[in-house]
Short mmCIF file of C-alpha atoms and ligand atoms in Angstrom, two decimals:
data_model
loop_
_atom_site.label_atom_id
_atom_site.label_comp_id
_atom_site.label_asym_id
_atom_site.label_seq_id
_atom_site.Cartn_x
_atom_site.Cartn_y
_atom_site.Cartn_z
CA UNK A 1 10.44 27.39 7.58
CA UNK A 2 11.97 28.39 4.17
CA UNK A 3 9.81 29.08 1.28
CA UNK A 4 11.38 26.38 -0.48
CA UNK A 5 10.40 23.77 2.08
CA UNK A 6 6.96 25.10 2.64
CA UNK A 7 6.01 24.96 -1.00
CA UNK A 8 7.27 21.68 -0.82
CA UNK A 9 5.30 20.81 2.09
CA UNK A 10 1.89 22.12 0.67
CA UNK A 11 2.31 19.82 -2.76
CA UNK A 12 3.34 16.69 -0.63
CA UNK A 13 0.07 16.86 1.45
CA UNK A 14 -2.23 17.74 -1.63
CA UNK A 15 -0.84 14.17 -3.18
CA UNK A 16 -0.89 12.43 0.06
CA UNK A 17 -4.73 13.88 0.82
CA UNK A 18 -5.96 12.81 -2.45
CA UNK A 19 -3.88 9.26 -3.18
CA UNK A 20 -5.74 6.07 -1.88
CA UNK A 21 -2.82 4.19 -0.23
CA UNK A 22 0.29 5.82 0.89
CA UNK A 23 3.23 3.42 1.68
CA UNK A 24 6.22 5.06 3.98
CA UNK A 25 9.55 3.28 3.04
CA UNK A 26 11.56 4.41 6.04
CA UNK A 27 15.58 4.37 6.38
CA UNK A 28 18.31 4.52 8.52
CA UNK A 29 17.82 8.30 8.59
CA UNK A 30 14.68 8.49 10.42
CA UNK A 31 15.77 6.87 13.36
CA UNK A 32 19.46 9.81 13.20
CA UNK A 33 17.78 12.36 15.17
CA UNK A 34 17.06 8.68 18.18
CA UNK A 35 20.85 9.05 17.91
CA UNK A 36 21.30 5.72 16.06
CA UNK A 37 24.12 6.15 13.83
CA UNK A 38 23.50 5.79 9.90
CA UNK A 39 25.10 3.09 7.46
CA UNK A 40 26.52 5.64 4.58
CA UNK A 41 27.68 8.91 4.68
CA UNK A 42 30.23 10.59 6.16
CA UNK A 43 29.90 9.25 9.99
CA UNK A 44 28.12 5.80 9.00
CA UNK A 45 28.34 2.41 10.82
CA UNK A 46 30.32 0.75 7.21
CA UNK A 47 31.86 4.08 6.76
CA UNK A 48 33.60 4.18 9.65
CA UNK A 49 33.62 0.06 10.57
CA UNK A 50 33.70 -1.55 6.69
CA UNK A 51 30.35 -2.99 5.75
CA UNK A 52 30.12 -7.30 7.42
CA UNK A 53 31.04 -9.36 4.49
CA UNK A 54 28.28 -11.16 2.48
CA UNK A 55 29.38 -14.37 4.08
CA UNK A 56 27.64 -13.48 7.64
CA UNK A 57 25.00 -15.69 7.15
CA UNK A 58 27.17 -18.41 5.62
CA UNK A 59 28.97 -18.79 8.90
CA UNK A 60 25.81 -18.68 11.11
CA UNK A 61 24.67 -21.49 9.03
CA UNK A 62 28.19 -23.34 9.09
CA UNK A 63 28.38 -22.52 12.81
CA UNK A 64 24.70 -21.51 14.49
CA UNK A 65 26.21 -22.46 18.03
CA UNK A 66 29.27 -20.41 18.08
CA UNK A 67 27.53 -17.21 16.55
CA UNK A 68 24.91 -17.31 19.93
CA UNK A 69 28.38 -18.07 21.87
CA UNK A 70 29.26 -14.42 20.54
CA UNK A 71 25.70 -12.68 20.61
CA UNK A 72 25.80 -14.27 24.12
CA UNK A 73 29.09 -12.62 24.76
CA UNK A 74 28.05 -9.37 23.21
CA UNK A 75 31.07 -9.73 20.92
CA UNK A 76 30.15 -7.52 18.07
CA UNK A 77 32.75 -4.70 16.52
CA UNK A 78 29.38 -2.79 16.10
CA UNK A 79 29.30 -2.14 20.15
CA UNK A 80 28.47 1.98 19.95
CA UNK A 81 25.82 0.76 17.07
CA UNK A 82 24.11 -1.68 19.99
CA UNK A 83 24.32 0.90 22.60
CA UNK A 84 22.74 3.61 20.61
CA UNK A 85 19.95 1.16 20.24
CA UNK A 86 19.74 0.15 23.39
CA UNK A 87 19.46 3.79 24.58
CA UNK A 88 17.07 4.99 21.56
CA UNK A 89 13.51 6.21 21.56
CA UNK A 90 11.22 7.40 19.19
CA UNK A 91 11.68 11.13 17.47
CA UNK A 92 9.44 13.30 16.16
CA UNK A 93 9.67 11.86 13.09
CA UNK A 94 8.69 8.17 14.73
CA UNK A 95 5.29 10.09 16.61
CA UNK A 96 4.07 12.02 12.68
CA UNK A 97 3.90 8.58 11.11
CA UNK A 98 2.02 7.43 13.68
CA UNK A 99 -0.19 10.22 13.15
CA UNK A 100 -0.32 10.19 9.25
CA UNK A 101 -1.70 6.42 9.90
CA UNK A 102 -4.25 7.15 12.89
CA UNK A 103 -5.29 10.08 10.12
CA UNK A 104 -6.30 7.62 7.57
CA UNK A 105 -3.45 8.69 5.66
CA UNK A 106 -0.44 6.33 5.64
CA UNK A 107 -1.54 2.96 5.25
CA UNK A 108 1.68 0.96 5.83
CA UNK A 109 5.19 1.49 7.00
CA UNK A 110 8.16 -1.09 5.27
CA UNK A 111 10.67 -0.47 7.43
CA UNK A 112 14.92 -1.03 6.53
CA UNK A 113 15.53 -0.49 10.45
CA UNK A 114 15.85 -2.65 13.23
CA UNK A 115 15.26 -0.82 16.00
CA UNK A 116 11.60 -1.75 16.93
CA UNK A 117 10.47 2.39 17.27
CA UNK A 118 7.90 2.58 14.71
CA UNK A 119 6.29 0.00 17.57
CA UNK A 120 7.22 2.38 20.58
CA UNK A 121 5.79 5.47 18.90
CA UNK A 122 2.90 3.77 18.52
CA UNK A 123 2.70 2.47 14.75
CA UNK A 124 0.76 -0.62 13.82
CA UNK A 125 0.84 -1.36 10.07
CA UNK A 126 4.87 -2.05 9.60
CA UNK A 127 6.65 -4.78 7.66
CA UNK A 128 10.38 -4.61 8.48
CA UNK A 129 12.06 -5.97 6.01
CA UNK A 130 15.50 -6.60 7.65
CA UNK A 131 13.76 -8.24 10.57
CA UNK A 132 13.42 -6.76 14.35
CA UNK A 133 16.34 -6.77 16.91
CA UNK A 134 13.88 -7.67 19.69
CA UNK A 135 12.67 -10.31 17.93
CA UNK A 136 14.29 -14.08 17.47
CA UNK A 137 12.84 -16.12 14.26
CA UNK A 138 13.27 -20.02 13.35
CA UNK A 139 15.08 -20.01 10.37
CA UNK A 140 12.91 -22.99 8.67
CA UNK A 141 9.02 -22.51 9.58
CA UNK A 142 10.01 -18.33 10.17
CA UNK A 143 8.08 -18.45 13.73
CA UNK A 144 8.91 -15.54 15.57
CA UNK A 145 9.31 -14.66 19.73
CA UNK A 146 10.07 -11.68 21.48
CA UNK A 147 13.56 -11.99 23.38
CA UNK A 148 12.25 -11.94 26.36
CA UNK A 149 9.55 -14.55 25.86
CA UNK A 150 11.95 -17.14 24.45
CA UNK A 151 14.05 -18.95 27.43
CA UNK A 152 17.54 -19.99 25.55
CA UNK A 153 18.26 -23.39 27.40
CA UNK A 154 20.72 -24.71 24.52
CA UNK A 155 22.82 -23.67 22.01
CA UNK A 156 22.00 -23.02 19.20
CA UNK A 157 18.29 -22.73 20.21
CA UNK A 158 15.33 -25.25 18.30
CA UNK A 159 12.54 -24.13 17.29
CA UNK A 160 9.29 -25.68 19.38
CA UNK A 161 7.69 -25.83 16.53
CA UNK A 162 9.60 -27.29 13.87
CA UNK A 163 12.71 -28.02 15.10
CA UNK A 164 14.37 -25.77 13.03
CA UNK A 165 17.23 -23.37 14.60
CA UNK A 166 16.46 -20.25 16.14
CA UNK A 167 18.55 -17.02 15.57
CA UNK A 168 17.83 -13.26 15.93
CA UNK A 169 15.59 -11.69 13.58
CA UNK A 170 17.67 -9.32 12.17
CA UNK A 171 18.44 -10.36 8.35
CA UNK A 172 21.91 -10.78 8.40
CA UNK A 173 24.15 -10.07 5.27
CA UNK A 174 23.94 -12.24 2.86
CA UNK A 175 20.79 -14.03 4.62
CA UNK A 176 17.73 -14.28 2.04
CA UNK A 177 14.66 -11.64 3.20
CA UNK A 178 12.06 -13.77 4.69
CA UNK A 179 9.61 -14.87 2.47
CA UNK A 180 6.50 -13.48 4.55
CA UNK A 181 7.79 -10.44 4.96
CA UNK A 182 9.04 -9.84 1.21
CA UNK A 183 5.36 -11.00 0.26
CA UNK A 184 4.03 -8.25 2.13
CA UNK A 185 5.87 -5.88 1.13
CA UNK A 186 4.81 -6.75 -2.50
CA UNK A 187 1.38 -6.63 -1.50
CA UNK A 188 1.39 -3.05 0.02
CA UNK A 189 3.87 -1.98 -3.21
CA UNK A 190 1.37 -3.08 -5.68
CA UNK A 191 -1.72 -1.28 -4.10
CA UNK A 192 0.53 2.17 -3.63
CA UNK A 193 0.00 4.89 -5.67
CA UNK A 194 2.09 7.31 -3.44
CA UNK A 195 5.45 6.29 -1.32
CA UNK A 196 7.47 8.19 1.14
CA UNK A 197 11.10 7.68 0.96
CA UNK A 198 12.09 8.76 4.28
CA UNK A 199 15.86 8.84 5.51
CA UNK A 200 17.24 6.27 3.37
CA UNK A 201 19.72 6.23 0.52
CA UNK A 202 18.36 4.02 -1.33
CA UNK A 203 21.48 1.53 -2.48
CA UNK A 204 20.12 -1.95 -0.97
CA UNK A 205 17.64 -3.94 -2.71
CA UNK A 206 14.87 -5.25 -2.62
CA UNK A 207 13.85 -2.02 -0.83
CA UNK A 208 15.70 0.65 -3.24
CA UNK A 209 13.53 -1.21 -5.93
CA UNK A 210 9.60 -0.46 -4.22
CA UNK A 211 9.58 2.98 -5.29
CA UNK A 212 10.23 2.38 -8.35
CA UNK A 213 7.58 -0.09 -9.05
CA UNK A 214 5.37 2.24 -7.56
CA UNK A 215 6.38 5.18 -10.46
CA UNK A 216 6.40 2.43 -13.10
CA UNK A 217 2.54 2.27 -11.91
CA UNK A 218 1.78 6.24 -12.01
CA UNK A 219 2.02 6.40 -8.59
CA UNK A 220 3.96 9.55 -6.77
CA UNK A 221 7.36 9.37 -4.82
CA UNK A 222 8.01 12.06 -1.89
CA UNK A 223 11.41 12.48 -0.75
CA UNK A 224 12.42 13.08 2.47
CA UNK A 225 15.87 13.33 3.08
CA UNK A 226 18.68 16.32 3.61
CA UNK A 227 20.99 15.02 1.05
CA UNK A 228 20.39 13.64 -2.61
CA UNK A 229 19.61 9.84 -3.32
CA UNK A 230 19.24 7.86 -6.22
CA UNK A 231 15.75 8.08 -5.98
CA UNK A 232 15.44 12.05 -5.90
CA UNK A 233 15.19 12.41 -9.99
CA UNK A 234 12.76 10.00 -9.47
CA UNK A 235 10.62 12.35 -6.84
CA UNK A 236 7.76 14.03 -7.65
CA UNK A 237 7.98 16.35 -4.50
CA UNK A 238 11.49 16.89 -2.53
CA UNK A 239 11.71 17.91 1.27
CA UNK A 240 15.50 18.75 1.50
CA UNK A 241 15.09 18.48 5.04
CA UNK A 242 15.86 16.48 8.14
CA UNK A 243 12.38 13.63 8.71
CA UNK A 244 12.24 14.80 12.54
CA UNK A 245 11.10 18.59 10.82
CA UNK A 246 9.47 17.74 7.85
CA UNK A 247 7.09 14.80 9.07
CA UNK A 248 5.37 16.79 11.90
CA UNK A 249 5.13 20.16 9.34
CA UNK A 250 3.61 17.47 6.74
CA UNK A 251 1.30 16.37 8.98
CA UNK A 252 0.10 19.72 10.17
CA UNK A 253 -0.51 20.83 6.82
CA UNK A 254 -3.13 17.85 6.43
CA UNK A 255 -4.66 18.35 9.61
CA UNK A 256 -5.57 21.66 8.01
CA UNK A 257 -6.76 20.96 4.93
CA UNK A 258 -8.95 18.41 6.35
CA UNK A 259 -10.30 21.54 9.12
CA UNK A 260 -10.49 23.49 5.82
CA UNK A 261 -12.31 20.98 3.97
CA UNK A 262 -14.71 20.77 7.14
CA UNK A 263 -15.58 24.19 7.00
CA UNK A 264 -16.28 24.27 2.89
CA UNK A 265 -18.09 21.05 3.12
N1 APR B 1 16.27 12.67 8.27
C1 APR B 1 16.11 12.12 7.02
N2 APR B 1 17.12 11.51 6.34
C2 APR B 1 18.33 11.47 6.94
C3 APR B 1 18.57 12.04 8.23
C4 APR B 1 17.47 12.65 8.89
N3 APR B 1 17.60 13.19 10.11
N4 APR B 1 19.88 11.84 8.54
C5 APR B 1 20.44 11.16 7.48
N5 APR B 1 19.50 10.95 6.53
C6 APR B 1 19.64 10.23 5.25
C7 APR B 1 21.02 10.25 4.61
O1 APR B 1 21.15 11.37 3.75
C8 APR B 1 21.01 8.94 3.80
O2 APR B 1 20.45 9.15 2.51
O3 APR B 1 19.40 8.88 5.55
C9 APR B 1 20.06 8.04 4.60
C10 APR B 1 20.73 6.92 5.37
O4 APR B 1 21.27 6.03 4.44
P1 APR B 1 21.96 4.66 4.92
O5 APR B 1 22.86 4.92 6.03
O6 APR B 1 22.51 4.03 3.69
O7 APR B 1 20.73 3.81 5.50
P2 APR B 1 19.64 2.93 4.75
O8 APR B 1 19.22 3.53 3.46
O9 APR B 1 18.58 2.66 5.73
O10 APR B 1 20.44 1.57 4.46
C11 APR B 1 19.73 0.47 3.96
O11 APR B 1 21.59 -0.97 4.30
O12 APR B 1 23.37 -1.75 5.38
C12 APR B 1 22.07 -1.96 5.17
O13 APR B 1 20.70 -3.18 6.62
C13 APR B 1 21.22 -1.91 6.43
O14 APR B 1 18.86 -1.36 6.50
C14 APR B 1 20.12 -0.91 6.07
C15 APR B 1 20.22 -0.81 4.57
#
């Protein structure tokens, strides 16, 4: 580990040992090393395929039954995107979050990705803010199913409980964050006085704007990331490394201080 990093490491874990509730806000990036391609950058999903237009939504809601007639029919020009998700499982990254939480740590995960593996590794406090790809949600009363525990007899599918229509739960462009999720990610924002801006580059909002509500309160903002965001002049401690490295080095820098603070106490 380079000097560089390592000093790095040892301030991160002296702010997240002493703040009272750490928030992660995780990215595309952290789920890279799963082999789930990013957005942005060089090899990115938009990069390489254009970003969907903001009028996604719009035509789910002019159209809901012809949209599942394509989900159904696995039409999407985001195929290698699917299939990397399909194949993914948690990294190493993924399993030190998990840790940081069952630690007493990290208090809550808002999550940008889709890909349900802060669930497989083993997380529990999440809010994912762009919704769940295993996961279908009524797009009225914002009930949600797992896939496989919601039979689709008709197109588009109702909602058993309101009647409203049922699509996947992945926000779509231009589809409004749901409101119980955006709530909650208030919630954990306001009580954070030190955020973890792991593998994302920080362009979309709402999410881009957390950590800096969290600065605007005093709090402290811990990059993790190999390349330069927005957010990094914002940072109060950079690791300039990939998430997979730094998260399980982070972590076993606090497990030591807390054996260290055993023996002194
Ligand atoms: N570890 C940490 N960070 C990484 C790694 C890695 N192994 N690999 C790449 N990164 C960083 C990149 O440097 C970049 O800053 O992850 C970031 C990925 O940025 P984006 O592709 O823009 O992803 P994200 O920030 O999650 O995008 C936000 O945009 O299009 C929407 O809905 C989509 O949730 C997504 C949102």
């Amino acid at each position: 580990m380079n000097d560089e990093l390592s000093g790095a490491i040892e301030e991160a874990a002296a702010i997240v040992k002493n703040a009272r509730h750490v928030v992660a806000l995780v990215g595309a990036g952290l789920s890279a090393e799963s082999g789930v391609p990013t957005f942005r950058g060089p090899e990115g999903l938009w990069t390489k395929h254009g970003e969907p237009d903001l009028r996604d939504y719009d035509r789910f809601v002019e159209d809901p039954k012809r949209w599942w007639e394509m989900r159904i029919s696995r039409q999407s020009r985001f195929g290698e995107f699917v299939e990397a998700l399909d194949r993914a499982q948690p990294n190493a990254g993924h399993l030190a979050l998990r840790e940081m939480e069952e630690l007493g740590y990290l208090k809550h995960i808002i999550t940008q990705n889709i890909d349900n593996l802060h669930q497989l590794a083993g997380s529990a406090a999440i809010t994912e803010i762009h919704g769940n790809r295993t996961k279908l949600r009524c797009v009225a009363c914002a009930a949600r199913w797992p896939l496989d525990e919601f039979p689709i007899e008709e197109l588009p599918p109702q909602c058993p409980l309101c009647g409203g229509v049922v699509k996947g739960d992945t926000v779509m462009f231009g589809e409004p964050i749901p409101r119980d999720a955006l709530d909650e990610c208030s919630n954990q924002t306001w009580q954070c006085d030190c955020m973890l801006l792991i593998g994302t580059s920080a362009v979309v909002y709402p999410a881009a704007g957390f950590p800096i509500d969290v600065k605007g309160m005093g709090g402290h903002l811990i990059e993790v990331n190999p390349n330069e965001t927005p957010l990094t002049r914002h940072a109060d401690v950079i690791l300039r490394s990939l998430a997979g490295e730094a998260l399980p080095k982070l972590v076993q820098r606090l497990r030591e201080m807390a054996a260290e603070g055993e023996r002194h106490a």
